[in-house]
Coordinates of C-alpha atoms in Angstrom, one line a residue:
A9 CA 100.5 109.8 84.2
M10 CA 98.3 112.7 85.3
A11 CA 99.0 115.6 87.7
A12 CA 97.4 119.0 88.3
G13 CA 97.8 121.1 85.1
R14 CA 98.3 118.0 83.0
A15 CA 99.3 119.9 79.9
Q16 CA 102.7 120.3 81.5
V17 CA 103.3 116.7 82.2
Q18 CA 106.5 115.5 80.5
Q19 CA 106.8 111.9 79.4
E20 CA 108.0 109.9 76.5
P21 CA 105.3 109.8 73.8
L22 CA 105.9 106.1 72.9
A23 CA 107.7 103.1 74.4
E24 CA 107.7 99.6 73.1
T25 CA 108.9 96.3 74.4
T26 CA 108.4 92.5 73.8
E27 CA 106.4 90.4 76.2
G28 CA 108.4 89.4 79.2
T29 CA 110.9 92.2 78.8
S30 CA 110.7 95.0 81.4
I31 CA 110.4 98.7 80.4
S32 CA 110.7 101.9 82.3
I33 CA 108.2 104.7 81.7
N34 CA 109.2 108.1 83.1
C35 CA 106.9 111.0 83.9
S36 CA 107.6 114.4 85.5
H37 CA 105.9 117.7 86.1
P38 CA 107.7 121.0 86.7
N39 CA 105.3 122.3 89.3
I40 CA 104.5 119.2 91.3
Q41 CA 104.2 119.7 95.0
S42 CA 105.3 117.2 97.8
Y43 CA 101.6 116.6 98.7
D44 CA 100.5 115.9 95.1
Y45 CA 99.7 112.2 94.4
I46 CA 101.0 110.7 91.2
Y47 CA 98.4 108.6 89.4
W48 CA 99.2 106.1 86.6
Y49 CA 96.6 104.7 84.2
R50 CA 96.8 102.1 81.5
Q51 CA 94.7 102.5 78.3
L52 CA 94.5 99.4 76.1
P53 CA 93.4 99.8 72.4
G54 CA 89.6 100.5 72.2
R55 CA 89.3 100.8 76.0
G56 CA 89.0 103.6 78.4
P57 CA 91.9 104.4 80.8
A58 CA 92.1 101.9 83.7
F59 CA 93.6 103.0 87.1
L60 CA 96.8 101.2 88.0
V61 CA 98.5 102.8 91.0
C62 CA 99.0 106.1 92.8
T63 CA 101.5 107.2 95.5
L64 CA 103.0 110.3 97.1
K65 CA 106.5 109.1 97.5
D66 CA 108.8 106.1 97.7
S67 CA 107.8 102.9 95.9
K68 CA 104.8 100.7 95.3
V69 CA 104.7 97.2 93.7
L70 CA 102.0 96.5 91.1
Q71 CA 100.7 92.9 90.8
E72 CA 98.7 93.4 87.5
P73 CA 100.4 94.3 85.3
L74 CA 103.5 93.3 87.2
G75 CA 105.6 96.4 87.8
Q76 CA 106.9 99.0 90.3
L77 CA 106.1 102.6 90.7
R78 CA 109.0 104.6 92.0
V79 CA 108.7 108.3 93.0
A80 CA 112.1 110.1 93.3
A81 CA 112.7 112.6 96.1
D82 CA 112.4 115.5 93.6
R83 CA 109.1 114.0 92.3

């Protein structure tokens, strides 16, 4: 995930799962504002980052790859 001043983004460095098993990837930023969009990208091996989803608040469902982006009230 990226946000303004991305050096301060806090997220797990690595997460693994098997195909068909869901996983949660958390990301936060200490200075995020309520009007800052949160963008998620996926980077597959040997490829550039590919945009997945962005939102300000609440939830968004993703079709490909299947998933859901949830933004907590405290962002």
